[in-house]
Amino acid sequence: MLRRPLEYAVLTVLLQEIAGRLPSWEHPLRRELCEVALDRELWAVAPPGARARPSEPPEEQRAANAAELYRWAVRPLLGGGDGRVGTVAELLSRLRTSPEPSARETFWLIVDGERPGLPDAVWLSLLKEAYGMPRTPPRPGVPVSPPAHPDDPGNGYTRRFLTRVALLLGGLVLAIALIGLWGMLT
C-alpha cells in the first residue's frame, strides 16, 4: 500500500500504525519497509502539485517525519549490515542538494544527530561530495590506468599524503637522533 500515491495525512496515520506494529514484524517485512521508505525518499518532499493542497504539512513537519522514519525504519537495518548503503548515500546526497527546504532539513536532521547510525561508506561518500571530490569519468580517448596502489582511489592523493607524512616523521626521528648524539658528544 505504501508504494501507491497517498495523501500525506493518510500516509502519516499508516506509518504511525506501522511504527507501533514494527516490533512484531519479521525481518523480510522490515527490509521491505526500509526499501519502500528509501525508494520514496522518506516522503521528505511533497509530490508535484501537492503543495497547493491545504492538507499538506509545513516543510519542518515533513522533514521531522522523514528523519524519524529514517531512525526507526532504515537505520536499524543499516546498523545490522542489511541496508542498502549505496542507496542511502545517494538519497542523502539528493536531499542535501535539493532545492526543497524539507529535503535539506531532512538531511540535516539525519546526519546532525549525536549518533545517526550511518555506515562508514555513507560518510565517505558524503565527505567526498562535500569537498567537491567526486570521481569523474575519464575523457573519451584517454586510456584508463589502474590505480597505482590498492588503497589509492586513483588520483594519487593518498600516496602523496602518506609519502609526505613518512618524510616528516623520518625528519623528526633524524633530528631527535642528532640532538641525542650532540648531547652525548658535548
CSV table of C-alpha atoms in Angstrom, one decimal:
chain,number,residue,atom,x,y,z
A,1,MET,CA,0.0,0.0,0.0
A,2,LEU,CA,2.9,2.4,0.7
A,3,ARG,CA,4.1,2.1,-2.9
A,4,ARG,CA,0.9,3.9,-4.1
A,5,PRO,CA,0.5,7.7,-4.0
A,6,LEU,CA,-1.3,8.6,-0.8
A,7,GLU,CA,-2.5,11.8,0.8
A,8,TYR,CA,0.1,12.9,3.4
A,9,ALA,CA,-2.5,12.7,6.2
A,10,VAL,CA,-3.3,9.1,5.3
A,11,LEU,CA,0.4,8.2,4.9
A,12,THR,CA,1.1,9.7,8.4
A,13,VAL,CA,-1.6,7.6,10.0
A,14,LEU,CA,-0.5,4.5,8.2
A,15,LEU,CA,3.2,5.0,9.2
A,16,GLN,CA,2.2,5.6,12.8
A,17,GLU,CA,0.3,2.2,12.8
A,18,ILE,CA,3.3,0.5,11.2
A,19,ALA,CA,5.7,2.0,13.8
A,20,GLY,CA,3.5,0.6,16.6
A,21,ARG,CA,3.4,-2.9,15.0
A,22,LEU,CA,7.1,-3.0,13.8
A,23,PRO,CA,8.5,-4.8,16.8
A,24,SER,CA,6.4,-7.9,15.9
A,25,TRP,CA,7.4,-7.9,12.2
A,26,GLU,CA,9.7,-10.5,10.8
A,27,HIS,CA,13.0,-9.3,9.2
A,28,PRO,CA,11.9,-9.7,5.5
A,29,LEU,CA,8.9,-7.4,6.1
A,30,ARG,CA,11.1,-4.8,7.9
A,31,ARG,CA,13.5,-4.9,5.0
A,32,GLU,CA,10.7,-4.3,2.5
A,33,LEU,CA,9.5,-1.3,4.6
A,34,CYS,CA,13.1,0.0,4.5
A,35,GLU,CA,13.3,-0.4,0.8
A,36,VAL,CA,9.9,1.4,0.2
A,37,ALA,CA,11.0,4.2,2.5
A,38,LEU,CA,14.2,4.7,0.6
A,39,ASP,CA,12.5,4.4,-2.8
A,40,ARG,CA,10.0,7.0,-1.7
A,41,GLU,CA,12.9,9.1,-0.4
A,42,LEU,CA,11.4,9.0,3.1
A,43,TRP,CA,8.5,11.2,1.8
A,44,ALA,CA,10.7,14.2,2.6
A,45,VAL,CA,9.5,16.2,-0.4
A,46,ALA,CA,5.9,16.8,-1.4
A,47,PRO,CA,5.0,15.3,-4.8
A,48,PRO,CA,4.5,17.9,-7.6
A,49,GLY,CA,1.2,19.8,-7.2
A,50,ALA,CA,0.7,18.6,-3.6
A,51,ARG,CA,1.9,21.9,-2.1
A,52,ALA,CA,-1.2,23.6,-3.3
A,53,ARG,CA,-3.3,21.3,-1.1
A,54,PRO,CA,-4.3,22.6,2.4
A,55,SER,CA,-3.8,19.2,3.9
A,56,GLU,CA,0.0,19.3,3.2
A,57,PRO,CA,2.1,19.7,6.4
A,58,PRO,CA,4.6,22.5,6.8
A,59,GLU,CA,8.1,21.9,5.5
A,60,GLU,CA,9.5,21.5,9.0
A,61,GLN,CA,6.9,18.8,9.9
A,62,ARG,CA,7.6,16.9,6.7
A,63,ALA,CA,11.3,16.9,7.4
A,64,ALA,CA,10.9,15.9,11.0
A,65,ASN,CA,8.6,13.0,10.0
A,66,ALA,CA,11.1,11.9,7.3
A,67,ALA,CA,14.0,11.9,9.7
A,68,GLU,CA,12.0,10.0,12.3
A,69,LEU,CA,11.1,7.4,9.6
A,70,TYR,CA,14.8,7.0,8.8
A,71,ARG,CA,15.5,6.4,12.5
A,72,TRP,CA,13.0,3.6,13.0
A,73,ALA,CA,12.7,2.0,9.6
A,74,VAL,CA,16.1,2.4,7.8
A,75,ARG,CA,18.7,2.9,10.5
A,76,PRO,CA,18.2,-0.5,12.3
A,77,LEU,CA,18.8,-2.3,9.0
A,78,LEU,CA,21.9,-0.2,8.2
A,79,GLY,CA,23.3,-1.0,11.7
A,80,GLY,CA,22.7,-4.7,11.2
A,81,GLY,CA,24.6,-4.5,7.9
A,82,ASP,CA,21.4,-5.3,5.9
A,83,GLY,CA,20.6,-1.9,4.5
A,84,ARG,CA,21.2,-0.6,1.0
A,85,VAL,CA,24.2,1.5,1.9
A,86,GLY,CA,24.7,2.9,-1.6
A,87,THR,CA,21.1,3.9,-1.9
A,88,VAL,CA,21.2,5.7,1.5
A,89,ALA,CA,24.3,7.6,0.4
A,90,GLU,CA,22.7,8.6,-2.9
A,91,LEU,CA,19.5,9.6,-1.1
A,92,LEU,CA,21.3,11.7,1.4
A,93,SER,CA,23.2,13.4,-1.4
A,94,ARG,CA,20.0,14.2,-3.2
A,95,LEU,CA,18.4,15.5,0.0
A,96,ARG,CA,21.4,17.7,0.8
A,97,THR,CA,21.4,19.4,-2.6
A,98,SER,CA,17.7,19.5,-3.2
A,99,PRO,CA,16.1,22.9,-3.8
A,100,GLU,CA,13.3,21.8,-1.4
A,101,PRO,CA,13.7,23.1,2.1
A,102,SER,CA,12.1,20.0,3.6
A,103,ALA,CA,14.7,17.8,1.8
A,104,ARG,CA,17.6,19.8,3.0
A,105,GLU,CA,16.2,19.9,6.6
A,106,THR,CA,15.7,16.1,6.5
A,107,PHE,CA,19.3,15.7,5.5
A,108,TRP,CA,20.5,17.8,8.5
A,109,LEU,CA,18.1,16.1,10.9
A,110,ILE,CA,19.5,12.7,9.9
A,111,VAL,CA,23.2,13.5,9.9
A,112,ASP,CA,23.5,16.1,12.6
A,113,GLY,CA,22.3,14.0,15.5
A,114,GLU,CA,24.6,12.6,18.1
A,115,ARG,CA,24.6,9.1,16.6
A,116,PRO,CA,23.0,9.0,13.1
A,117,GLY,CA,24.0,5.4,12.6
A,118,LEU,CA,25.4,5.9,9.1
A,119,PRO,CA,28.0,3.4,7.9
A,120,ASP,CA,31.5,4.5,7.1
A,121,ALA,CA,30.8,4.1,3.4
A,122,VAL,CA,28.0,6.6,3.6
A,123,TRP,CA,30.1,9.1,5.5
A,124,LEU,CA,32.9,8.7,3.0
A,125,SER,CA,30.6,9.3,0.1
A,126,LEU,CA,29.1,12.4,1.7
A,127,LEU,CA,32.6,13.7,2.6
A,128,LYS,CA,33.9,13.3,-0.9
A,129,GLU,CA,30.8,15.1,-2.3
A,130,ALA,CA,31.0,17.9,0.3
A,131,TYR,CA,34.6,18.6,-0.6
A,132,GLY,CA,33.9,18.5,-4.3
A,133,MET,CA,36.0,15.4,-5.0
A,134,PRO,CA,33.6,13.2,-6.9
A,135,ARG,CA,35.2,10.7,-9.2
A,136,THR,CA,34.9,12.0,-12.7
A,137,PRO,CA,34.5,9.7,-15.7
A,138,PRO,CA,37.6,9.5,-18.0
A,139,ARG,CA,37.6,11.7,-21.0
A,140,PRO,CA,36.9,10.0,-24.3
A,141,GLY,CA,40.1,8.7,-25.9
A,142,VAL,CA,42.1,8.8,-22.7
A,143,PRO,CA,43.3,5.4,-21.6
A,144,VAL,CA,42.2,4.4,-18.1
A,145,SER,CA,45.1,3.2,-16.0
A,146,PRO,CA,44.6,1.1,-12.9
A,147,PRO,CA,45.3,2.8,-9.5
A,148,ALA,CA,49.0,2.8,-8.5
A,149,HIS,CA,48.2,1.3,-5.1
A,150,PRO,CA,45.3,-0.7,-3.9
A,151,ASP,CA,44.4,1.8,-1.2
A,152,ASP,CA,44.7,4.8,-3.6
A,153,PRO,CA,41.5,5.8,-5.2
A,154,GLY,CA,43.3,6.6,-8.4
A,155,ASN,CA,44.1,10.3,-8.0
A,156,GLY,CA,47.4,9.9,-6.2
A,157,TYR,CA,46.3,12.0,-3.2
A,158,THR,CA,46.6,9.1,-0.7
A,159,ARG,CA,50.1,8.2,-1.9
A,160,ARG,CA,51.3,11.7,-1.9
A,161,PHE,CA,49.9,12.4,1.6
A,162,LEU,CA,51.5,9.2,3.1
A,163,THR,CA,54.8,10.0,1.4
A,164,ARG,CA,54.8,13.5,3.0
A,165,VAL,CA,53.9,12.1,6.4
A,166,ALA,CA,56.7,9.5,6.2
A,167,LEU,CA,59.2,12.2,5.2
A,168,LEU,CA,58.1,14.4,8.1
A,169,LEU,CA,58.3,11.6,10.6
A,170,GLY,CA,61.6,10.5,9.3
A,171,GLY,CA,63.0,14.0,9.6
A,172,LEU,CA,61.7,14.3,13.2
A,173,VAL,CA,63.4,10.9,14.1
A,174,LEU,CA,66.6,12.1,12.5
A,175,ALA,CA,66.5,15.4,14.3
A,176,ILE,CA,65.9,13.7,17.7
A,177,ALA,CA,68.8,11.3,17.0
A,178,LEU,CA,71.1,14.1,16.1
A,179,ILE,CA,70.2,16.1,19.2
A,180,GLY,CA,70.8,13.0,21.3
A,181,LEU,CA,74.2,12.4,19.6
A,182,TRP,CA,75.1,16.0,20.1
A,183,GLY,CA,74.2,15.7,23.8
A,184,MET,CA,76.4,12.7,24.2
A,185,LEU,CA,79.4,14.3,22.4
A,186,THR,CA,79.3,17.5,24.4
